[in-house]
Amino acid sequence: MSKKLTLGLFGFGVVGQGLYDIIKTKKLNLEIKRFAIKNPDKKRTLPLELFTTQADELLDDVEINTIVELIDDADAAFHIVSKALKNGKNVVSANKKMIATHLEELVDIQQAYGTSLLYEGAVCGSIPIIRNLEEYYDNELLHSVSGIFNGSSNYILSKIFNEHMDYDTALKQAQHLGFAETDPILDVGGFDAKFKLAIVASHAYGLYVKPEEILNIGIDQLSDYDIRFAREKNYKIKLVPTAKEIGNEKVILYVIPKFVNEKSILYSVENEYNGVVVQAAFADQQFFYGKGAGGHPTGSAVLSDIAALRYDYRYEYKKHLEATQLNHSNNHKITVYLRYNDESILEKLNFLKVSERHYAREFKYIIGDINLESLIANKDLLAADKGFVVEVP
Ligand code: HSE
């Protein structure tokens, strides 16, 4: 028998509204009792008495047994989610930054208070990757999990490569369609994809890795030169997060733009769609594809978590509990194309091997091997130079 859920919903933005639209059409054993919102002056589509700006009116309401957290302030979200779990309420959240930053603490709270936190909607919108990593791939050795985890940057890259749209117009469209974060540097700077990667790594490998220890290079410095270079070689550029297990001892995590050719399964993942490629020892390659952003796709993942709570579903974090030899490491060599401006950064970056160089006044690039550690150590320098880095397959 399923349990009746009485929900308190935090946030009524794109995803909150999307979730509400879906719930309205269903006959589920649940009701939304109250909505907590930040801005009381915004026009709402529901009766005003359902809304409050006081978080505690939901968190201290004994009738509310389930909190759904869909706000975009990660610090406020952590306060809400941890208090709700400690008050004996189960929680569904789609806040990737908050979860990636506080995952270990949130797991401890769930264990101490016997409550459950689910967050399928936080990673790749509608794609059910967390529950699959947790349950289906429980006993599989995963060689890698990679793909396209950010809808907004993929939307921008698709518009540039397929429709010759300029970067700023494409970004404005992604914002207008409700795909982008409030601060879009989180999308185009590769931060959002990195938060999702940290969560994926946790469920794939049983590791807690702080986001600040993971390299993220975004698409914000993409120039016409880079686009021309890619086109001449029949490449598209995609923003690709990678989690890779190496030699049964280390796990490599990084987010970087990547050249992909038409043989790559990611080549045809366009617009706000995401794709997750799982490379497993026995199942071999598997591919998950679906919308990664937007109110209804993300709302559908949130609803699936809510529905699972009717049966008291919880992540067991089994991979964390098993003794594991795996450690996170940034000591890993990749091949990159680097378009740069100031020659002096090459010395600091310490390329291990150079396979190609191009030198013209306004367009200089180098292709060669470099260690992730060096890219992390020199990230500020790269940003100041306004260069662009792309992984070469
Ligand atoms: N800004 C995110 C994206 C929303 O573009 O993918 C979904 O997490």
JSON list of N, CA, C and O in Angstrom, two decimals, residues 361-385:
[
{"chain": "A", "resi": 361, "resn": "ARG", "atom": "N", "xyz": [49.01, 36.31, -36.10]},
{"chain": "A", "resi": 361, "resn": "ARG", "atom": "CA", "xyz": [48.88, 37.41, -35.14]},
{"chain": "A", "resi": 361, "resn": "ARG", "atom": "C", "xyz": [47.61, 37.28, -34.29]},
{"chain": "A", "resi": 361, "resn": "ARG", "atom": "O", "xyz": [47.63, 37.34, -33.08]},
{"chain": "A", "resi": 362, "resn": "GLU", "atom": "N", "xyz": [46.47, 37.02, -34.94]},
{"chain": "A", "resi": 362, "resn": "GLU", "atom": "CA", "xyz": [45.24, 37.00, -34.14]},
{"chain": "A", "resi": 362, "resn": "GLU", "atom": "C", "xyz": [44.75, 35.59, -33.80]},
{"chain": "A", "resi": 362, "resn": "GLU", "atom": "O", "xyz": [43.75, 35.44, -33.11]},
{"chain": "A", "resi": 363, "resn": "PHE", "atom": "N", "xyz": [45.44, 34.57, -34.23]},
{"chain": "A", "resi": 363, "resn": "PHE", "atom": "CA", "xyz": [44.95, 33.22, -33.97]},
{"chain": "A", "resi": 363, "resn": "PHE", "atom": "C", "xyz": [46.12, 32.26, -33.79]},
{"chain": "A", "resi": 363, "resn": "PHE", "atom": "O", "xyz": [46.76, 31.85, -34.74]},
{"chain": "A", "resi": 364, "resn": "LYS", "atom": "N", "xyz": [46.39, 31.94, -32.51]},
{"chain": "A", "resi": 364, "resn": "LYS", "atom": "CA", "xyz": [47.50, 31.03, -32.23]},
{"chain": "A", "resi": 364, "resn": "LYS", "atom": "C", "xyz": [46.94, 29.81, -31.51]},
{"chain": "A", "resi": 364, "resn": "LYS", "atom": "O", "xyz": [46.12, 29.97, -30.60]},
{"chain": "A", "resi": 365, "resn": "TYR", "atom": "N", "xyz": [47.35, 28.65, -31.93]},
{"chain": "A", "resi": 365, "resn": "TYR", "atom": "CA", "xyz": [46.94, 27.48, -31.14]},
{"chain": "A", "resi": 365, "resn": "TYR", "atom": "C", "xyz": [48.04, 26.45, -31.09]},
{"chain": "A", "resi": 365, "resn": "TYR", "atom": "O", "xyz": [48.98, 26.46, -31.90]},
{"chain": "A", "resi": 366, "resn": "ILE", "atom": "N", "xyz": [47.87, 25.57, -30.12]},
{"chain": "A", "resi": 366, "resn": "ILE", "atom": "CA", "xyz": [48.81, 24.47, -29.94]},
{"chain": "A", "resi": 366, "resn": "ILE", "atom": "C", "xyz": [47.97, 23.22, -29.65]},
{"chain": "A", "resi": 366, "resn": "ILE", "atom": "O", "xyz": [46.93, 23.32, -28.99]},
{"chain": "A", "resi": 367, "resn": "ILE", "atom": "N", "xyz": [48.39, 22.08, -30.16]},
{"chain": "A", "resi": 367, "resn": "ILE", "atom": "CA", "xyz": [47.73, 20.82, -29.80]},
{"chain": "A", "resi": 367, "resn": "ILE", "atom": "C", "xyz": [48.78, 19.94, -29.15]},
{"chain": "A", "resi": 367, "resn": "ILE", "atom": "O", "xyz": [49.88, 19.77, -29.70]},
{"chain": "A", "resi": 368, "resn": "GLY", "atom": "N", "xyz": [48.47, 19.44, -27.99]},
{"chain": "A", "resi": 368, "resn": "GLY", "atom": "CA", "xyz": [49.46, 18.62, -27.31]},
{"chain": "A", "resi": 368, "resn": "GLY", "atom": "C", "xyz": [48.89, 17.96, -26.06]},
{"chain": "A", "resi": 368, "resn": "GLY", "atom": "O", "xyz": [47.73, 18.14, -25.72]},
{"chain": "A", "resi": 369, "resn": "ASP", "atom": "N", "xyz": [49.76, 17.20, -25.40]},
{"chain": "A", "resi": 369, "resn": "ASP", "atom": "CA", "xyz": [49.35, 16.48, -24.19]},
{"chain": "A", "resi": 369, "resn": "ASP", "atom": "C", "xyz": [49.64, 17.32, -22.95]},
{"chain": "A", "resi": 369, "resn": "ASP", "atom": "O", "xyz": [50.69, 17.96, -22.86]},
{"chain": "A", "resi": 370, "resn": "ILE", "atom": "N", "xyz": [48.71, 17.26, -22.03]},
{"chain": "A", "resi": 370, "resn": "ILE", "atom": "CA", "xyz": [48.87, 18.05, -20.81]},
{"chain": "A", "resi": 370, "resn": "ILE", "atom": "C", "xyz": [48.22, 17.29, -19.65]},
{"chain": "A", "resi": 370, "resn": "ILE", "atom": "O", "xyz": [47.28, 16.51, -19.86]},
{"chain": "A", "resi": 371, "resn": "ASN", "atom": "N", "xyz": [48.72, 17.52, -18.45]},
{"chain": "A", "resi": 371, "resn": "ASN", "atom": "CA", "xyz": [48.16, 16.86, -17.28]},
{"chain": "A", "resi": 371, "resn": "ASN", "atom": "C", "xyz": [47.00, 17.70, -16.72]},
{"chain": "A", "resi": 371, "resn": "ASN", "atom": "O", "xyz": [47.07, 18.93, -16.71]},
{"chain": "A", "resi": 372, "resn": "LEU", "atom": "N", "xyz": [45.95, 17.02, -16.27]},
{"chain": "A", "resi": 372, "resn": "LEU", "atom": "CA", "xyz": [44.81, 17.75, -15.67]},
{"chain": "A", "resi": 372, "resn": "LEU", "atom": "C", "xyz": [45.28, 18.64, -14.52]},
{"chain": "A", "resi": 372, "resn": "LEU", "atom": "O", "xyz": [44.76, 19.73, -14.31]},
{"chain": "A", "resi": 373, "resn": "GLU", "atom": "N", "xyz": [46.27, 18.15, -13.75]},
{"chain": "A", "resi": 373, "resn": "GLU", "atom": "CA", "xyz": [46.78, 18.94, -12.62]},
{"chain": "A", "resi": 373, "resn": "GLU", "atom": "C", "xyz": [47.28, 20.30, -13.08]},
{"chain": "A", "resi": 373, "resn": "GLU", "atom": "O", "xyz": [47.10, 21.31, -12.41]},
{"chain": "A", "resi": 374, "resn": "SER", "atom": "N", "xyz": [47.92, 20.31, -14.25]},
{"chain": "A", "resi": 374, "resn": "SER", "atom": "CA", "xyz": [48.47, 21.57, -14.77]},
{"chain": "A", "resi": 374, "resn": "SER", "atom": "C", "xyz": [47.34, 22.52, -15.19]},
{"chain": "A", "resi": 374, "resn": "SER", "atom": "O", "xyz": [47.41, 23.73, -14.96]},
{"chain": "A", "resi": 375, "resn": "LEU", "atom": "N", "xyz": [46.29, 21.95, -15.79]},
{"chain": "A", "resi": 375, "resn": "LEU", "atom": "CA", "xyz": [45.15, 22.80, -16.19]},
{"chain": "A", "resi": 375, "resn": "LEU", "atom": "C", "xyz": [44.46, 23.39, -14.95]},
{"chain": "A", "resi": 375, "resn": "LEU", "atom": "O", "xyz": [44.06, 24.55, -14.94]},
{"chain": "A", "resi": 376, "resn": "ILE", "atom": "N", "xyz": [44.34, 22.59, -13.90]},
{"chain": "A", "resi": 376, "resn": "ILE", "atom": "CA", "xyz": [43.71, 23.09, -12.67]},
{"chain": "A", "resi": 376, "resn": "ILE", "atom": "C", "xyz": [44.58, 24.18, -12.04]},
{"chain": "A", "resi": 376, "resn": "ILE", "atom": "O", "xyz": [44.08, 25.26, -11.68]},
{"chain": "A", "resi": 377, "resn": "ALA", "atom": "N", "xyz": [45.87, 23.93, -11.95]},
{"chain": "A", "resi": 377, "resn": "ALA", "atom": "CA", "xyz": [46.77, 24.90, -11.31]},
{"chain": "A", "resi": 377, "resn": "ALA", "atom": "C", "xyz": [46.80, 26.22, -12.06]},
{"chain": "A", "resi": 377, "resn": "ALA", "atom": "O", "xyz": [47.03, 27.27, -11.47]},
{"chain": "A", "resi": 378, "resn": "ASN", "atom": "N", "xyz": [46.58, 26.18, -13.38]},
{"chain": "A", "resi": 378, "resn": "ASN", "atom": "CA", "xyz": [46.70, 27.40, -14.19]},
{"chain": "A", "resi": 378, "resn": "ASN", "atom": "C", "xyz": [45.36, 27.92, -14.71]},
{"chain": "A", "resi": 378, "resn": "ASN", "atom": "O", "xyz": [45.31, 28.66, -15.69]},
{"chain": "A", "resi": 379, "resn": "LYS", "atom": "N", "xyz": [44.29, 27.55, -14.01]},
{"chain": "A", "resi": 379, "resn": "LYS", "atom": "CA", "xyz": [42.96, 27.93, -14.51]},
{"chain": "A", "resi": 379, "resn": "LYS", "atom": "C", "xyz": [42.76, 29.45, -14.56]},
{"chain": "A", "resi": 379, "resn": "LYS", "atom": "O", "xyz": [42.20, 29.98, -15.52]},
{"chain": "A", "resi": 380, "resn": "ASP", "atom": "N", "xyz": [43.26, 30.15, -13.56]},
{"chain": "A", "resi": 380, "resn": "ASP", "atom": "CA", "xyz": [43.10, 31.62, -13.54]},
{"chain": "A", "resi": 380, "resn": "ASP", "atom": "C", "xyz": [43.89, 32.26, -14.68]},
{"chain": "A", "resi": 380, "resn": "ASP", "atom": "O", "xyz": [43.43, 33.20, -15.32]},
{"chain": "A", "resi": 381, "resn": "LEU", "atom": "N", "xyz": [45.06, 31.70, -14.92]},
{"chain": "A", "resi": 381, "resn": "LEU", "atom": "CA", "xyz": [45.91, 32.21, -15.99]},
{"chain": "A", "resi": 381, "resn": "LEU", "atom": "C", "xyz": [45.22, 32.03, -17.35]},
{"chain": "A", "resi": 381, "resn": "LEU", "atom": "O", "xyz": [45.19, 32.92, -18.19]},
{"chain": "A", "resi": 382, "resn": "LEU", "atom": "N", "xyz": [44.64, 30.85, -17.53]},
{"chain": "A", "resi": 382, "resn": "LEU", "atom": "CA", "xyz": [43.92, 30.56, -18.79]},
{"chain": "A", "resi": 382, "resn": "LEU", "atom": "C", "xyz": [42.74, 31.52, -18.95]},
{"chain": "A", "resi": 382, "resn": "LEU", "atom": "O", "xyz": [42.49, 32.04, -20.03]},
{"chain": "A", "resi": 383, "resn": "ALA", "atom": "N", "xyz": [42.03, 31.77, -17.86]},
{"chain": "A", "resi": 383, "resn": "ALA", "atom": "CA", "xyz": [40.87, 32.66, -17.93]},
{"chain": "A", "resi": 383, "resn": "ALA", "atom": "C", "xyz": [41.32, 34.08, -18.27]},
{"chain": "A", "resi": 383, "resn": "ALA", "atom": "O", "xyz": [40.71, 34.75, -19.10]},
{"chain": "A", "resi": 384, "resn": "ALA", "atom": "N", "xyz": [42.42, 34.52, -17.66]},
{"chain": "A", "resi": 384, "resn": "ALA", "atom": "CA", "xyz": [42.91, 35.89, -17.91]},
{"chain": "A", "resi": 384, "resn": "ALA", "atom": "C", "xyz": [43.37, 36.03, -19.36]},
{"chain": "A", "resi": 384, "resn": "ALA", "atom": "O", "xyz": [43.26, 37.09, -19.96]},
{"chain": "A", "resi": 385, "resn": "ASP", "atom": "N", "xyz": [43.89, 34.96, -19.93]},
{"chain": "A", "resi": 385, "resn": "ASP", "atom": "CA", "xyz": [44.39, 35.00, -21.32]},
{"chain": "A", "resi": 385, "resn": "ASP", "atom": "C", "xyz": [43.24, 34.96, -22.33]},
{"chain": "A", "resi": 385, "resn": "ASP", "atom": "O", "xyz": [43.44, 35.24, -23.51]}
]
